[in-house]
Tab-separated table of C-alpha atoms in Angstrom:
chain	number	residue	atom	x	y	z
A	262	UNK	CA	1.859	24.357	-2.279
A	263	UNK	CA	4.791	24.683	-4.215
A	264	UNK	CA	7.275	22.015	-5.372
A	265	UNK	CA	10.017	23.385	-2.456
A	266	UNK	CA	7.487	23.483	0.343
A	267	UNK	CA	5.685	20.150	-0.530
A	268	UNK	CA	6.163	16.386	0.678
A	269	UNK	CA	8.071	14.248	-1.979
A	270	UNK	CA	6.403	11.064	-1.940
A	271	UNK	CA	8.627	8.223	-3.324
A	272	UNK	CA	6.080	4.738	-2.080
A	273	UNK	CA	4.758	3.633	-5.386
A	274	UNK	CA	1.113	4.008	-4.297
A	275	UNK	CA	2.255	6.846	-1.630
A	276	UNK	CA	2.180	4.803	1.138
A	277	UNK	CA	4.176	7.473	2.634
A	278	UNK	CA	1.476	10.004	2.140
A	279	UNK	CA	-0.642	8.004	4.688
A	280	UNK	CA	2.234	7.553	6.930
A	281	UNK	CA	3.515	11.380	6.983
A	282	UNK	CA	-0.171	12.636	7.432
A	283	UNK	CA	-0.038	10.487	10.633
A	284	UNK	CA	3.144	10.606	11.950
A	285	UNK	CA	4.504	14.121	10.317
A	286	UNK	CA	3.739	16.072	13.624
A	287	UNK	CA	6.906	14.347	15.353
A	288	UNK	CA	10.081	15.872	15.325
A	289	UNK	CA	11.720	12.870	14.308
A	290	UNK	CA	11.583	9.157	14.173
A	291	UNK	CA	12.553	5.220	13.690
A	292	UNK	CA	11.394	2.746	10.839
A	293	UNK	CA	12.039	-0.461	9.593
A	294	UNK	CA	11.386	-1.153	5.497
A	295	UNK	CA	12.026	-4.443	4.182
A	296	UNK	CA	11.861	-5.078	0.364
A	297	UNK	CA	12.147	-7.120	-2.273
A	298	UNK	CA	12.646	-4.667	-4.876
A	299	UNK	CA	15.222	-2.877	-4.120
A	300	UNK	CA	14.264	-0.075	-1.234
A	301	UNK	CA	15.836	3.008	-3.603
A	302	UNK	CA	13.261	2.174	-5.818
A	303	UNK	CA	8.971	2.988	-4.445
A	304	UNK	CA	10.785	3.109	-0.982
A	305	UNK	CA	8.458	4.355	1.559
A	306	UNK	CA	11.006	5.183	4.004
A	307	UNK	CA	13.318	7.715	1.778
A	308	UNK	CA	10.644	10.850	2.451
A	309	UNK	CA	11.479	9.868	6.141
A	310	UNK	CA	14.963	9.502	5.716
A	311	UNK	CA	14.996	13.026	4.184
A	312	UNK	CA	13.422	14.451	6.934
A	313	UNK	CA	15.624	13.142	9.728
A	314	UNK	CA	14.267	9.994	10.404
A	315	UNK	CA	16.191	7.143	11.081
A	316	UNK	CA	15.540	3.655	9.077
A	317	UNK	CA	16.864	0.092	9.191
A	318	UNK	CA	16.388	-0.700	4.799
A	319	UNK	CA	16.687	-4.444	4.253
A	320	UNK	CA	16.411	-5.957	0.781
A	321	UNK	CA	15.657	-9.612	0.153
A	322	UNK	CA	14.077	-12.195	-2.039
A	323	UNK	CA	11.461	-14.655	-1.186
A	324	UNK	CA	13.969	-17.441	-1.066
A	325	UNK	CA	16.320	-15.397	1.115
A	326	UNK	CA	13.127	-14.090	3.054
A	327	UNK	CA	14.495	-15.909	6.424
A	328	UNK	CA	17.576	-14.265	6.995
A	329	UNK	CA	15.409	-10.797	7.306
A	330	UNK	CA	14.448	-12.265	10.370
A	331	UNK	CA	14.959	-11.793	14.066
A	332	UNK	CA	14.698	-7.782	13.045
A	333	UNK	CA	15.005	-7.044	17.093
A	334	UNK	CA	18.290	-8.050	16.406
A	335	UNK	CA	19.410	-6.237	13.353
A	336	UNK	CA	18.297	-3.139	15.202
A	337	UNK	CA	20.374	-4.243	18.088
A	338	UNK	CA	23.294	-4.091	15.881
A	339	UNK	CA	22.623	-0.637	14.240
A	340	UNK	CA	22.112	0.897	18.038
A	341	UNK	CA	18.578	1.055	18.784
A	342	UNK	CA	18.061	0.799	22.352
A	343	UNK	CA	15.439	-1.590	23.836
A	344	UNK	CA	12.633	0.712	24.461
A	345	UNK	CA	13.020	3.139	21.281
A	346	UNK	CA	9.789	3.698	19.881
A	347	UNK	CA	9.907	1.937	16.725
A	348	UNK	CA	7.307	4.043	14.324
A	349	UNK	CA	6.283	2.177	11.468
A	350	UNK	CA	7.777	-1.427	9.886
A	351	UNK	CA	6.700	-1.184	6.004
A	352	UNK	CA	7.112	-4.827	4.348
A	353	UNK	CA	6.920	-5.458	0.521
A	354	UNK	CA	7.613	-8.542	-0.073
A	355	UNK	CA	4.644	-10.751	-1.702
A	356	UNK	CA	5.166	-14.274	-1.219
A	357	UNK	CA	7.020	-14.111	1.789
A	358	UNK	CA	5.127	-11.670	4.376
A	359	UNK	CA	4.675	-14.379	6.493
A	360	UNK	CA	8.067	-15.397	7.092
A	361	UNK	CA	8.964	-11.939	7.334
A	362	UNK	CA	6.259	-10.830	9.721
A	363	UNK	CA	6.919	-13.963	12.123
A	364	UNK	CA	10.603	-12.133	12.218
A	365	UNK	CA	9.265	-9.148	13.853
A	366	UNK	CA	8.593	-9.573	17.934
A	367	UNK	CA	5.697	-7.191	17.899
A	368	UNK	CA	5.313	-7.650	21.614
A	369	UNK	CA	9.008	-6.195	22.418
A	370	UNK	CA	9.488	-3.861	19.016
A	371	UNK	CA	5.672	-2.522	18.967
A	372	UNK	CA	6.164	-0.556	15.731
A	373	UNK	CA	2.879	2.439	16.134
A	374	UNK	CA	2.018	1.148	11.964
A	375	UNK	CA	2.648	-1.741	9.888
A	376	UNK	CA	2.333	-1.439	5.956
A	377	UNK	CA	2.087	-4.726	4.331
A	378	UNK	CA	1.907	-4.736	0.693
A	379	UNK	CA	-0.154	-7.273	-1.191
A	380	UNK	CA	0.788	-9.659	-4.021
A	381	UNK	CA	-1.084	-9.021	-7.050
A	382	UNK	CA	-4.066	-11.196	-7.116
A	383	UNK	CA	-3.418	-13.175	-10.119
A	384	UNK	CA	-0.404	-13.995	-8.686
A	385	UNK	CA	-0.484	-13.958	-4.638
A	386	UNK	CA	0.904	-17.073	-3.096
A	387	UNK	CA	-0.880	-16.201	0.341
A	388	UNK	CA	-3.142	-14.391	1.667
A	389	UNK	CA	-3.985	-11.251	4.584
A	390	UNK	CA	-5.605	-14.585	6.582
A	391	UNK	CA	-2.204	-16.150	6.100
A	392	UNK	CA	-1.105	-13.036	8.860
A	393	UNK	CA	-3.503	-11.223	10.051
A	394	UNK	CA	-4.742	-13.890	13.136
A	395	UNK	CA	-0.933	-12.857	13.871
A	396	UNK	CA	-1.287	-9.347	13.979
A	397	UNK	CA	-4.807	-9.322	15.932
A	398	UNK	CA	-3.574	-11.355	18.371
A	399	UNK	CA	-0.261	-9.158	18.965
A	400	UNK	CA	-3.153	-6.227	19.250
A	401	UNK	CA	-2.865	-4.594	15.372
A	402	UNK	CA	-5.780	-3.636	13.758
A	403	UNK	CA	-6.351	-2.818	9.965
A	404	UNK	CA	-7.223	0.777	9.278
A	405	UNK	CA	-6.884	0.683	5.618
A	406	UNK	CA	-6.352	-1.050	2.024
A	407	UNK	CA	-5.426	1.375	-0.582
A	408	UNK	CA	-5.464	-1.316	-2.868
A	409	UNK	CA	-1.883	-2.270	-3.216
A	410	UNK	CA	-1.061	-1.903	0.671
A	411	UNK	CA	-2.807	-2.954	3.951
A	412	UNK	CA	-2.079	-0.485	6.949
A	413	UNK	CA	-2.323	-1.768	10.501
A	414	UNK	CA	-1.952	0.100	13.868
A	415	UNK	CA	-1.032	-0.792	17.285
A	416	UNK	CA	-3.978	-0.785	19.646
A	417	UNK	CA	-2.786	1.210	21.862
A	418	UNK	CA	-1.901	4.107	18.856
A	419	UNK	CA	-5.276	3.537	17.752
A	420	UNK	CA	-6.712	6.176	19.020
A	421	UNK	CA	-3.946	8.973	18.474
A	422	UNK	CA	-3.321	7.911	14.934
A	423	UNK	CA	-6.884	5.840	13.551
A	424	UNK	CA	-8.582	8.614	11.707
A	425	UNK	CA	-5.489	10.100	10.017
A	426	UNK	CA	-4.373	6.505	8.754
A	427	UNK	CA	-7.973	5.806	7.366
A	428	UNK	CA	-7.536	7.104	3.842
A	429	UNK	CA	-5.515	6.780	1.022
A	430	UNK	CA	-3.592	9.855	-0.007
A	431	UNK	CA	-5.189	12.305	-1.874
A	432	UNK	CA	-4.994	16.484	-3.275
A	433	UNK	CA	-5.177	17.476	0.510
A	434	UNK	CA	-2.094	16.251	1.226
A	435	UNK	CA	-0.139	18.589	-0.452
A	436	UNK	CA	2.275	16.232	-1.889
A	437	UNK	CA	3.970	16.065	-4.816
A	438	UNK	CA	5.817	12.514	-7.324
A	439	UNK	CA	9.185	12.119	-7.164
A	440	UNK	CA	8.502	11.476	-10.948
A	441	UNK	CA	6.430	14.814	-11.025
A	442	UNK	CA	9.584	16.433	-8.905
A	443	UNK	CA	11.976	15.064	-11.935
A	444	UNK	CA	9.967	16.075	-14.807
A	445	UNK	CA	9.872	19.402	-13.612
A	446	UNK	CA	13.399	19.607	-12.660
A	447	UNK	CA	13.734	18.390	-16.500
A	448	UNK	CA	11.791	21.482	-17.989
A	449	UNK	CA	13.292	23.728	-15.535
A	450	UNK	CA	16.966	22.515	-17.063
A	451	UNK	CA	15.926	22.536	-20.536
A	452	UNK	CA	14.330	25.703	-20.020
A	453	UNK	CA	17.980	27.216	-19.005
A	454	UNK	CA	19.710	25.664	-21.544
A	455	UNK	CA	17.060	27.098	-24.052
A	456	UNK	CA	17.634	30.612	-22.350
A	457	UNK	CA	21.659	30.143	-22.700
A	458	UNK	CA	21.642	29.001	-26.448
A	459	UNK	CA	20.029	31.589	-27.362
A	460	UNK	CA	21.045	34.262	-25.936
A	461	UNK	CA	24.737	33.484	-27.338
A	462	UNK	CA	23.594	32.682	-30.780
A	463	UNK	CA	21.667	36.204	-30.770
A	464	UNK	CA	24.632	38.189	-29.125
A	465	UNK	CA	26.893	36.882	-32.024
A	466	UNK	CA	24.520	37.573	-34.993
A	467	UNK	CA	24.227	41.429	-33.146
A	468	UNK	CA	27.973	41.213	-33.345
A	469	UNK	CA	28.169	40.678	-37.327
A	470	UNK	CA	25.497	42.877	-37.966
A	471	UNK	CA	27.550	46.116	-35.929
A	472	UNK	CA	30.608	45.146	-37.897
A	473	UNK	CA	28.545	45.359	-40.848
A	474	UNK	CA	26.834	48.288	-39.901
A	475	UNK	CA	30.327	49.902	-39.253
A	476	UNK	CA	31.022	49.718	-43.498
A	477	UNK	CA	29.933	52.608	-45.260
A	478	UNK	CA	28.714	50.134	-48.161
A	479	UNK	CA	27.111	47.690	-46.246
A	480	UNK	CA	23.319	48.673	-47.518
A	481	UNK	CA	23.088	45.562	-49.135
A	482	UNK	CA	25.140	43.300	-46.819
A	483	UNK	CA	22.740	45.028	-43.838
A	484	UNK	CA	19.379	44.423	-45.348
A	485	UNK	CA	20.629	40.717	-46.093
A	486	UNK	CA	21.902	40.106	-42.693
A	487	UNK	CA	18.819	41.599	-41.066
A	488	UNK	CA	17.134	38.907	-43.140
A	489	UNK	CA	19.198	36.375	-42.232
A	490	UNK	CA	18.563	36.833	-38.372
A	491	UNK	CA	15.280	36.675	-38.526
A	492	UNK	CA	14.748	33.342	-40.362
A	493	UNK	CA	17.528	32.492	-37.888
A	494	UNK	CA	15.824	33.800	-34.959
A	495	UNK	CA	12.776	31.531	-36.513
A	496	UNK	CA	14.544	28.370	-37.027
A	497	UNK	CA	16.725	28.147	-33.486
A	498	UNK	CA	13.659	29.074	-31.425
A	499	UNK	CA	12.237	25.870	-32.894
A	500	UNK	CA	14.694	23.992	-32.800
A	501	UNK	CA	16.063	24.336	-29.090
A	502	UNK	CA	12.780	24.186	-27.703
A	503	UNK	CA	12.204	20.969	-28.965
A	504	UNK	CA	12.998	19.150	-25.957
A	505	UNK	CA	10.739	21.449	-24.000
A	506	UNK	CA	7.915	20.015	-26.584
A	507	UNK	CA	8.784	16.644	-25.767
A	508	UNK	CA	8.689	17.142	-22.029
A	509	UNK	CA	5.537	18.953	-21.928
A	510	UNK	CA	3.364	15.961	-22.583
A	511	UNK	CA	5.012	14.104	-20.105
A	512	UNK	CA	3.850	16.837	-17.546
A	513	UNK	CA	0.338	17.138	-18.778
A	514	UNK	CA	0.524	13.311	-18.069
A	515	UNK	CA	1.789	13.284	-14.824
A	516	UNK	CA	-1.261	13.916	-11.987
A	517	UNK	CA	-0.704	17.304	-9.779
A	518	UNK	CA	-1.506	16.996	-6.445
């Protein structure tokens, strides 16, 4: 699948991945993605957002986590109807999912998924127990831990969606990095630039030698110019493709999907 065709994930562990493999099929959608980093940055809602979807992006802080509640609300506002199907509610906020998630009325808003990503464990300040009584209880089950995110679906989705949101994203996808995306968006640039540089450095030496050519005692000017354009030709093909050098490693580094 090439680069123009394929799925531009932008969730830091592609949390989208999951979420388009289950949810791609519909012509459009809703989601809600609350963050404490800000969303433009490993948002899981942009893919959507590029597609068509509509979202409802709130960033916060732990100590802020409160007003992020009473989301029913906040969609209220921005002109969701009671009733919309709400599609998936991502959360990434470690240290205060529960606050968060007690802001969400999944009985009236009944989001299809919930992604909740985890704290690091050296570092978590609760725990999935901490919610998940919560979300059983409300009828969510966990489907998957992709080991920075927990997925959940609705009970009564669990049928349509369970299988397709039971693995982490992988080469079947056909997705592609938005940090793959930029490094070859990189080459391809540096590539033209290479192409343009040279080109009018090479029509100009052509230039000199015609004019030199054009002198009936230019025998020993010729021969010396010839010369010169071809340690020239030597030394600018090194030297403008060095950024192409530089960007090739990062390529080689970067995984293809």
């Amino acid at each position: 699948m090439s680069p123009e065709t394929a799925f531009v994930s932008h969730a830091r562990n592609h949390e989208d991945v999951v979420l388009w493999r289950a949810l791609g099929h519909l012509p459009s959608g809703r989601y809600v993605e609350v963050s404490s980093r800000s969303t433009a940055e490993g948002s899981v809602g942009r893919a959507f957002a590029d597609r068509g979807w509509h979202g409802l992006s709130l960033d916060v802080t732990p100590e802020d986590a409160g007003r992020a509640a009473g989301l029913d609300a906040r969609m209220s506002a921005g002109g969701w109807a009671p009733g919309d199907d709400l599609h998936f509610v991502a959360v990434a906020a470690p240290g205060a999912t529960s606050e968060l998630l007690r802001g969400v009325d999944l009985q009236r808003l009944r989001p299809w998924v919930l992604v909740v990503e985890l704290a690091q464990p050296e570092a978590a300040a609760e725990r999935p127990e901490d919610w998940e009584d919560d979300l059983r209880a409300a009828g969510y089950t966990a489907c998957l831990f992709d080991g920075i995110s927990r997925f959940y679906v609705a009970a009564d989705r669990a049928a349509e969606l369970g299988d397709a949101l039971g693995h982490p994203a992988c080469a079947r996808d056909g997705f592609i990095s938005r940090a793959h995306l930029s490094a070859l968006e990189l080459n391809q640039e540096l590539v033209d630039q290479t192409t343009h540089w040279r080109t009018q450095a090479l029509t100009r030496w052509a230039d000199a030698v015609s004019l030199v050519e054009a002198r009936e005692d230019g025998d020993d000017e010729r021969e010396l110019l010839r010369r010169q354009v071809l340690a020239f030709q030597q030394t600018l093909s090194w030297r403008v493709t060095r950024p192409l050098r530089a960007v090739r490693p990062l390529l080689g580094r970067v995984r293809v999907r």
